[in-house]
PDB file of C-alpha atoms in Angstrom:
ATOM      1  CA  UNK J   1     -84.379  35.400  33.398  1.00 56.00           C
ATOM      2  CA  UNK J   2     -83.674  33.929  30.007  1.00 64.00           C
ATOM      3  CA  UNK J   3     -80.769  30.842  30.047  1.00 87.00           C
ATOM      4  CA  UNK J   4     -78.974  32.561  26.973  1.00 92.00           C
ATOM      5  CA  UNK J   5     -79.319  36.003  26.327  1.00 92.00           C
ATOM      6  CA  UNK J   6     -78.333  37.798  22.975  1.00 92.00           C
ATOM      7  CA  UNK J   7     -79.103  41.148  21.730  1.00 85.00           C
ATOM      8  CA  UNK J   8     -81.590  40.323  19.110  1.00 79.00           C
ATOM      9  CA  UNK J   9     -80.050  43.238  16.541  1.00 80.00           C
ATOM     10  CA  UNK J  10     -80.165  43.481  13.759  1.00 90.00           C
ATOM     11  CA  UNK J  11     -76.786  44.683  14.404  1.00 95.00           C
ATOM     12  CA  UNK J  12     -75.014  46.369  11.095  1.00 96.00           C
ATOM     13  CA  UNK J  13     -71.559  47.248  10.825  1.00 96.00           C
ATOM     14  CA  UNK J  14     -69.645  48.648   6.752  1.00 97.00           C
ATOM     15  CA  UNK J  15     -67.613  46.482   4.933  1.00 97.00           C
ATOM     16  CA  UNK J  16     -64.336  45.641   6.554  1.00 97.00           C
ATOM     17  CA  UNK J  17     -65.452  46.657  10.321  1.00 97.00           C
ATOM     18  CA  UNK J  18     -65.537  44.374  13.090  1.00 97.00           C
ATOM     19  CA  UNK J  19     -68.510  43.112  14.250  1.00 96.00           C
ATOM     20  CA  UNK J  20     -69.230  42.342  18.142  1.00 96.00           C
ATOM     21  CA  UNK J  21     -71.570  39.754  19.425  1.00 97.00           C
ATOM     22  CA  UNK J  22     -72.395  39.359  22.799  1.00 96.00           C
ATOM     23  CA  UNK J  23     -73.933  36.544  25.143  1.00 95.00           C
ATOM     24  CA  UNK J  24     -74.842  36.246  28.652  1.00 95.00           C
ATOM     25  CA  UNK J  25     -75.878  32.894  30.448  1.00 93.00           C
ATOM     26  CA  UNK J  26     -77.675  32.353  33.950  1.00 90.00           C
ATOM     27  CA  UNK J  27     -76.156  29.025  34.833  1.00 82.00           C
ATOM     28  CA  UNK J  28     -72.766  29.115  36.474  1.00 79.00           C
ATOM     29  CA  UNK J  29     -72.013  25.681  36.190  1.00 82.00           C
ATOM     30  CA  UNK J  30     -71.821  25.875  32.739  1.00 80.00           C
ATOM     31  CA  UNK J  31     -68.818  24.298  30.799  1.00 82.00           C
ATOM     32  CA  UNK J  32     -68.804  24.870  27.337  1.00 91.00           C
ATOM     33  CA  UNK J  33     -69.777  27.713  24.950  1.00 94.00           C
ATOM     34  CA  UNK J  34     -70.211  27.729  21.093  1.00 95.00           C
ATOM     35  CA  UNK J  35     -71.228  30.177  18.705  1.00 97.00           C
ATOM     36  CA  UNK J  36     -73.174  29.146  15.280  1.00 97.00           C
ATOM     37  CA  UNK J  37     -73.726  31.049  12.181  1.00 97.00           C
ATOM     38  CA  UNK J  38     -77.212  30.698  10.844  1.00 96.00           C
ATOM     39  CA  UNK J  39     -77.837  32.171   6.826  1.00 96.00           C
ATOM     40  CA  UNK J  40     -81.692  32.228   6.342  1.00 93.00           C
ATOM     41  CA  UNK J  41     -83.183  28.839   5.149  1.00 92.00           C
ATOM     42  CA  UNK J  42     -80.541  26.825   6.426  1.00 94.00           C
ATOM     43  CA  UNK J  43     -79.499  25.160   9.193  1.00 96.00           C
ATOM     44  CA  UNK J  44     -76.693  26.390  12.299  1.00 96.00           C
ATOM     45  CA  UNK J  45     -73.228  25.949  11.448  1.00 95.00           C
ATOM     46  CA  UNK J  46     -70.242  25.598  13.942  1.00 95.00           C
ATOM     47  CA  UNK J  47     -68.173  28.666  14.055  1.00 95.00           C
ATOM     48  CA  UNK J  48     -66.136  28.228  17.239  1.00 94.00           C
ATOM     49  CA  UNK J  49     -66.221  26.829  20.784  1.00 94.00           C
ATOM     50  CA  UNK J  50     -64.663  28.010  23.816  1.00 95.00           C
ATOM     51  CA  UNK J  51     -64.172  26.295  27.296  1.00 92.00           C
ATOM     52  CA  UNK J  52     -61.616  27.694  29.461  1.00 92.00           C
ATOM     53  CA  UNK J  53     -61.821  31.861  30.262  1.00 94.00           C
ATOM     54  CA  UNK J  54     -59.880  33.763  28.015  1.00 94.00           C
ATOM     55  CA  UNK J  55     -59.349  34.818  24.045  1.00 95.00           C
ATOM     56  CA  UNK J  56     -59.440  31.932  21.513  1.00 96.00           C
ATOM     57  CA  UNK J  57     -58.773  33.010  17.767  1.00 96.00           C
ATOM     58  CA  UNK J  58     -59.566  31.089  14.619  1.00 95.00           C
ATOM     59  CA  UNK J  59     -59.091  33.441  11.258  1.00 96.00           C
ATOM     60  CA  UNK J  60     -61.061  36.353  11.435  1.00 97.00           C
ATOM     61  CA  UNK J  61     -62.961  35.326  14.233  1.00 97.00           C
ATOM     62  CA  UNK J  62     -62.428  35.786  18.287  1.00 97.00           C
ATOM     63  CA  UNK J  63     -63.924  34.278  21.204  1.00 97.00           C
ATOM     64  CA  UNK J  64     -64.134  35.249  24.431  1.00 97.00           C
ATOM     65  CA  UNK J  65     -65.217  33.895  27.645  1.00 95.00           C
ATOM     66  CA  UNK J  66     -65.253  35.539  30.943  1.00 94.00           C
ATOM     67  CA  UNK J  67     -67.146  32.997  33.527  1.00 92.00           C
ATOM     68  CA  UNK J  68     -66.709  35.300  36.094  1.00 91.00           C
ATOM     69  CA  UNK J  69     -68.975  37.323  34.333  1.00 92.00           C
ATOM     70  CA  UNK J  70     -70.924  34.946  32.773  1.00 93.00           C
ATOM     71  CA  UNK J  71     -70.571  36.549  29.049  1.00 94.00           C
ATOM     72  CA  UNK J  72     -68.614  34.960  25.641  1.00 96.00           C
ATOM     73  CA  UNK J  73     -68.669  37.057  23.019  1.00 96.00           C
ATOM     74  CA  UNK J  74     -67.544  36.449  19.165  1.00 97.00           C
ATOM     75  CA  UNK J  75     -65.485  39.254  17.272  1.00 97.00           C
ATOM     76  CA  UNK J  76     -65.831  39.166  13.622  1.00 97.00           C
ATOM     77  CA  UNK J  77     -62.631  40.807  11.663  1.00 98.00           C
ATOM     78  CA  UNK J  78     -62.741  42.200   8.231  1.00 97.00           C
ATOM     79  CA  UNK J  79     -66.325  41.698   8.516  1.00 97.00           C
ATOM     80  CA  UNK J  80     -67.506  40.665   4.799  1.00 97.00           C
ATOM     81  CA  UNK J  81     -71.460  40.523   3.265  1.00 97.00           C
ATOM     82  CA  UNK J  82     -70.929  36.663   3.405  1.00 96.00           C
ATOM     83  CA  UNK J  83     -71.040  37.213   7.540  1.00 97.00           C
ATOM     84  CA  UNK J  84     -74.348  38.649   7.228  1.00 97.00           C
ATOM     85  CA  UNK J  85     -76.508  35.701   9.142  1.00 96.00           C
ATOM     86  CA  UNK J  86     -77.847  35.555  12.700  1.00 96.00           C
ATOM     87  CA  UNK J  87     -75.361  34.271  15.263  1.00 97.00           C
ATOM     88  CA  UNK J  88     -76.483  31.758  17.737  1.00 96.00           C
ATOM     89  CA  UNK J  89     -75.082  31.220  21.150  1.00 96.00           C
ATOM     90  CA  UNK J  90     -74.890  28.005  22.728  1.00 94.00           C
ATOM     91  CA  UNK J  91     -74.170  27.092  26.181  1.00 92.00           C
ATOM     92  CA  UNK J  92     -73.745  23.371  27.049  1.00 87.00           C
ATOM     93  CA  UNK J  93     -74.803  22.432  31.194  1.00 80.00           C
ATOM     94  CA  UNK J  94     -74.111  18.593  31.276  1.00 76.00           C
ATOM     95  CA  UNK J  95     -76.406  17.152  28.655  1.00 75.00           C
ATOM     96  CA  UNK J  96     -78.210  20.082  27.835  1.00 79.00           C
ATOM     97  CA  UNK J  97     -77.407  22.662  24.973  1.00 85.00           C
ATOM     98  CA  UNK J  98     -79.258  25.789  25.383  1.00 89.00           C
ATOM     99  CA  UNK J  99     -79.485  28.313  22.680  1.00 92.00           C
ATOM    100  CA  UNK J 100     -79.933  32.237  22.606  1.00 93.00           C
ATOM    101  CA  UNK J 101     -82.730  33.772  20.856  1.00 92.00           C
ATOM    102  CA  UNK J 102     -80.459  34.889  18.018  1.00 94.00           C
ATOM    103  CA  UNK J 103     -78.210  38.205  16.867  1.00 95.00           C
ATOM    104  CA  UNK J 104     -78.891  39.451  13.399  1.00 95.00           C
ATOM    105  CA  UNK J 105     -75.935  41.055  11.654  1.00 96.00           C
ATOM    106  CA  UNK J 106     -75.723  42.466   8.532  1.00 96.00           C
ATOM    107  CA  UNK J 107     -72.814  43.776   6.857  1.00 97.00           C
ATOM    108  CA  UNK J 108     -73.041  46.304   4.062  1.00 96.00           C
ATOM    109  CA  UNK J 109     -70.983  46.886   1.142  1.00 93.00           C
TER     110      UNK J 109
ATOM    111  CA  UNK C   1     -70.422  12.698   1.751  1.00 62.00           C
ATOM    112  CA  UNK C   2     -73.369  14.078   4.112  1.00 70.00           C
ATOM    113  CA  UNK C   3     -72.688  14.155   7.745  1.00 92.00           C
ATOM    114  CA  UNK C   4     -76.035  14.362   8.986  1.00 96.00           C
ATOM    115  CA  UNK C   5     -79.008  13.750   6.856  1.00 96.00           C
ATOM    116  CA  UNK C   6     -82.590  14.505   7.593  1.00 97.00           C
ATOM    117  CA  UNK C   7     -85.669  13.451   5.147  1.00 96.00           C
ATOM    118  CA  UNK C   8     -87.782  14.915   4.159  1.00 97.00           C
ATOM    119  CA  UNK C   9     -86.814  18.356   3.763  1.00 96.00           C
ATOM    120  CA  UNK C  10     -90.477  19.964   3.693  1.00 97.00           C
ATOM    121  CA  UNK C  11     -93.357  18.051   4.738  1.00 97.00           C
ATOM    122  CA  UNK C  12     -96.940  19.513   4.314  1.00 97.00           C
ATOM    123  CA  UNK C  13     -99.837  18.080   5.606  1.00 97.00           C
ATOM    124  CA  UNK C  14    -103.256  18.445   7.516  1.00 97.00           C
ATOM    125  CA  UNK C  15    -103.748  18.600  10.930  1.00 97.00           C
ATOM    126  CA  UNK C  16    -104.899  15.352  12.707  1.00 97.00           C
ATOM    127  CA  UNK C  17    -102.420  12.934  10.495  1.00 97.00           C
ATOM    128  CA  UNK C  18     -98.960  11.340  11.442  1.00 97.00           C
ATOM    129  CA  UNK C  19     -95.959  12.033  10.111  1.00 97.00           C
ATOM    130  CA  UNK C  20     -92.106  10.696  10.632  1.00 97.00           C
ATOM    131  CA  UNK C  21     -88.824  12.379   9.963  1.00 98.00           C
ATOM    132  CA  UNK C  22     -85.874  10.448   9.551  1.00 97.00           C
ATOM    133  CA  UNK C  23     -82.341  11.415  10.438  1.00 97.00           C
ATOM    134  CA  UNK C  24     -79.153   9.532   9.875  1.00 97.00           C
ATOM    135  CA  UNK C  25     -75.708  10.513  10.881  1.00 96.00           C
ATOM    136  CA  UNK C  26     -72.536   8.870   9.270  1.00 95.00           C
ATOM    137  CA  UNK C  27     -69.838  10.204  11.482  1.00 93.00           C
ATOM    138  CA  UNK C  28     -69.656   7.737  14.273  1.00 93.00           C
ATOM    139  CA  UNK C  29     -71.114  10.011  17.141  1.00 93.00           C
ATOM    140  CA  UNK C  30     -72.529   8.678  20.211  1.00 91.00           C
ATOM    141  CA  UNK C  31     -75.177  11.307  20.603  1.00 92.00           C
ATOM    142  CA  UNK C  32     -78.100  12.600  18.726  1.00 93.00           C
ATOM    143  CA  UNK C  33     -80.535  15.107  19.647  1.00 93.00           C
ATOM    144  CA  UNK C  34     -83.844  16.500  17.986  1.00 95.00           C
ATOM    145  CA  UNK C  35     -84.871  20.566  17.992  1.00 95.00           C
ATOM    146  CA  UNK C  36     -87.249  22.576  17.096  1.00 95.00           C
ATOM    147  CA  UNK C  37     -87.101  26.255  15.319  1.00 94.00           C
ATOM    148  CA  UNK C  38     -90.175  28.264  15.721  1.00 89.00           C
ATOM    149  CA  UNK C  39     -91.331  30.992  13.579  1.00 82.00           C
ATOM    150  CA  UNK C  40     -89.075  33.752  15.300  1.00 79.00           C
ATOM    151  CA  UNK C  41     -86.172  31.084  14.970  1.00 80.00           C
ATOM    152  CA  UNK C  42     -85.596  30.272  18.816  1.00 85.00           C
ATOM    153  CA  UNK C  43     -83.938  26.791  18.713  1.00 90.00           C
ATOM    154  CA  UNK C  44     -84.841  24.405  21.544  1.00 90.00           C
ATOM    155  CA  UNK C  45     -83.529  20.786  21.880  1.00 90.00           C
ATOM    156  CA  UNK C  46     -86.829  18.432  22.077  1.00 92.00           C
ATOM    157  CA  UNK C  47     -84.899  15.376  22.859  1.00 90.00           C
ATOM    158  CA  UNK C  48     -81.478  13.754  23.137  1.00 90.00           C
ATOM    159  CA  UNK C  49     -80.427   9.653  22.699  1.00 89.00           C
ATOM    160  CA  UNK C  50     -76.995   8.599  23.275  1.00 87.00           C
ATOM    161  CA  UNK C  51     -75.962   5.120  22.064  1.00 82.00           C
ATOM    162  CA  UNK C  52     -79.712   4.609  21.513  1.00 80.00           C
ATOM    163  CA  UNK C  53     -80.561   5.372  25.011  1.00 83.00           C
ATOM    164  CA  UNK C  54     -82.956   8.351  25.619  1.00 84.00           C
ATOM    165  CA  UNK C  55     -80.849  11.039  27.968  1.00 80.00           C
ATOM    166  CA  UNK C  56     -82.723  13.773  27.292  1.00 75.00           C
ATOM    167  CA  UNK C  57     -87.008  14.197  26.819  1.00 76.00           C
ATOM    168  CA  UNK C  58     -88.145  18.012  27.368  1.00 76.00           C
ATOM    169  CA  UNK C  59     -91.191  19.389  28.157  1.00 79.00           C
ATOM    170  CA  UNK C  60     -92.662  18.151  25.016  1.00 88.00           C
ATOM    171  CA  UNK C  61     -96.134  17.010  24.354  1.00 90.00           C
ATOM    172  CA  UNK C  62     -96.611  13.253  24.004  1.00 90.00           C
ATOM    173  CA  UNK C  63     -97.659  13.010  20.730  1.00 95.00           C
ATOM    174  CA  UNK C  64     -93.980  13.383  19.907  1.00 94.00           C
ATOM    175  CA  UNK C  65     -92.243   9.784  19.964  1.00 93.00           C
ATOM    176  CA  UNK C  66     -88.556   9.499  18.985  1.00 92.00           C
ATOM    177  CA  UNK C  67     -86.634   6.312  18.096  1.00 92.00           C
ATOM    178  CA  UNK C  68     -83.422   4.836  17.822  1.00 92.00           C
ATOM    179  CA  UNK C  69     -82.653   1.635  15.936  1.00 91.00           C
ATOM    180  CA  UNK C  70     -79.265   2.176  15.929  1.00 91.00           C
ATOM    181  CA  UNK C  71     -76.773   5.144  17.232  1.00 90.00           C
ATOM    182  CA  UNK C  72     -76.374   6.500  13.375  1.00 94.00           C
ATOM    183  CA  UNK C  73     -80.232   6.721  13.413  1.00 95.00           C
ATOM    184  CA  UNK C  74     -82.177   9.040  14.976  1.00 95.00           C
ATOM    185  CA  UNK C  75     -86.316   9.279  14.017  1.00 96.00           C
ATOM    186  CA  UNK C  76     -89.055  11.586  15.280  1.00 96.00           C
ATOM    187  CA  UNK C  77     -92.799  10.160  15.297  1.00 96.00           C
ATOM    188  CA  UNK C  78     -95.556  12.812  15.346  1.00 96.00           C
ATOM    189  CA  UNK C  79     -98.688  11.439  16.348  1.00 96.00           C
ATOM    190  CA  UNK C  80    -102.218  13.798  15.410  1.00 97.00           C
ATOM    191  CA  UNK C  81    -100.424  16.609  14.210  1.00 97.00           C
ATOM    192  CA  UNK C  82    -101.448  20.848  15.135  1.00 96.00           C
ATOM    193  CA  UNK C  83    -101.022  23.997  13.716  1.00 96.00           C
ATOM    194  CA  UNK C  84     -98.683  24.871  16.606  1.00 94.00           C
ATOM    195  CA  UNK C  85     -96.201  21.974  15.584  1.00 95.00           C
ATOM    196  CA  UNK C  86     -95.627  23.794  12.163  1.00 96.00           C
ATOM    197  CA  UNK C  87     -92.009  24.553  12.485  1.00 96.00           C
ATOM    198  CA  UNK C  88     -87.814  23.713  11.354  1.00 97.00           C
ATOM    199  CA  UNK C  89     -86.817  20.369  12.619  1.00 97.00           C
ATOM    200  CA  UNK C  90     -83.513  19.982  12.960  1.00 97.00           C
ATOM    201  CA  UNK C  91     -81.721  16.624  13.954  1.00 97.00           C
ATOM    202  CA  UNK C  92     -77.862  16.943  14.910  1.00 95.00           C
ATOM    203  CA  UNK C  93     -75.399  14.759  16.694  1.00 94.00           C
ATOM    204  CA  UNK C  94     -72.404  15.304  18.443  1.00 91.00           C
ATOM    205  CA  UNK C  95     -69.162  13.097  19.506  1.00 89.00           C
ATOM    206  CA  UNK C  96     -70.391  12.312  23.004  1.00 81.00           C
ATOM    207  CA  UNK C  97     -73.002  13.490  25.427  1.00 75.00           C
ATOM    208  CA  UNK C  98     -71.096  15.976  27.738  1.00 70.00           C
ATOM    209  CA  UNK C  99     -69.027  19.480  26.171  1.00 65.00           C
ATOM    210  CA  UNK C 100     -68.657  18.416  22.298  1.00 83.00           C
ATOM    211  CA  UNK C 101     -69.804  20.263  19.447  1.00 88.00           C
ATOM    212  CA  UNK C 102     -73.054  19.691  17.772  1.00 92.00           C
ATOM    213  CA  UNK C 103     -72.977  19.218  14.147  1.00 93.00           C
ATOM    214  CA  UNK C 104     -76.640  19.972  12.617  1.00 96.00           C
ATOM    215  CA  UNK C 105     -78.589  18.397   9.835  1.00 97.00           C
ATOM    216  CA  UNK C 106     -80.296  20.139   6.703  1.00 96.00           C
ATOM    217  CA  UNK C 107     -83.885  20.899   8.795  1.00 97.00           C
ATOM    218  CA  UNK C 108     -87.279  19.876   7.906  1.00 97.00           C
ATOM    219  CA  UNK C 109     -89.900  22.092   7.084  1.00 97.00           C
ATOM    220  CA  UNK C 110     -93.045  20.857   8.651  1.00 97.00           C
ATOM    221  CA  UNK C 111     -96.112  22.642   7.790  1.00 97.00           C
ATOM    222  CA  UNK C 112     -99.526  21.828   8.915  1.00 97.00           C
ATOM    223  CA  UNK C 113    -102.639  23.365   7.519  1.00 96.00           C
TER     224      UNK C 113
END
């Protein structure tokens, strides 16, 4: 079983929809989440982090963590063209940041 | 005003030579790790050096040497470069070791031929 687990997508929601990204992790010690947007060519960028279970909102984006069920998941409001990028999900155990693979989203016009 | 710097940005060269990337971070973080993005862009951390002490070294072949001079500085030595190292580079650093965000530099193309 993978460490981080995304849906690879592409995933593609209209103009103005909200776009849902989901994550699952194997290792239940596991303490802190992130999510980082990636555009093509360039490098991952900080979008939010999440530590305790629960919602955590920052503009038109949502986090959520459920440890329980060991899935975080990012909600995109509004979703605009500039979201299209792949989302990266990042689980820190201890030292050790382990990515997901990667969802693609696109959002059309 | 560059939070974390990496040179160069694209490196090409042929396989069997050495090559350095150099990373340098100018907002005071303790901790700086090296990854590498493959060709279907799966990011995995290569190693990690907090306050110039090496923390993290993964499964990574030996020919890969990195090195801290200082905790701003983080630099990767490849020794008798491949094919298969042809890749994205990224260096990025975070506040401390355990549960802080990782900020990420520009990336390095390396491509060997």
């Amino acid at each position: 079983q993978k460490e981080v687990e995304q849906n690879s997508g592409p995933l593609s929601v209209p103009e103005g929809a909200i776009a849902s990204l989901n994550c699952t992790y194997s290792d239940r010690v596991s303490q802190s989440f992130f999510w980082y947007r990636q555009y093509s060519g360039k490098s991952p960028e900080l979008i939010m982090s999440i530590y305790s279970n629960g919602d955590k909102e920052d503009g038109r984006f949502t986090a959520q963590l459920n440890k329980a069920s060991q899935y975080v998941s990012l909600l995109i409001r509004d979703s605009q063209p500039s979201d299209s990028a792949t989302y990266l999900c990042a689980v820190k155990v201890g030292n050790d940041m382990r990515f997901g693979a990667g969802t693609r989203l696109t959002v059309k016009p | 005003d560059t939070a974390v710097s990496q040179t160069p940005k694209y490196l090409v060269t042929q396989m069997g030579n050495d090559k350095s990337i150099k990373c340098e971070q100018n907002l005071g973080h303790d901790t700086m790790y090296w990854y590498k993005q493959d060709s279907k862009k799966f990011l995995k951390i290569m190693f990690s050096y907090n306050n110039k002490e090496l923390i993290i070294n993964e499964t990574v072949p030996n020919r890969f040497s990195p090195k801290s001079p200082d905790k701003a500085h983080l630099n990767l030595h490849i020794n008798s470069l491949e094919l298969g190292d042809s890749a994205v580079y990224f260096c990025a650093s975070s506040l401390r070791t355990s549960g802080y965000e990782q900020y990420f530099g520009p990336g390095t193309r390396l491509t060997v031929t």
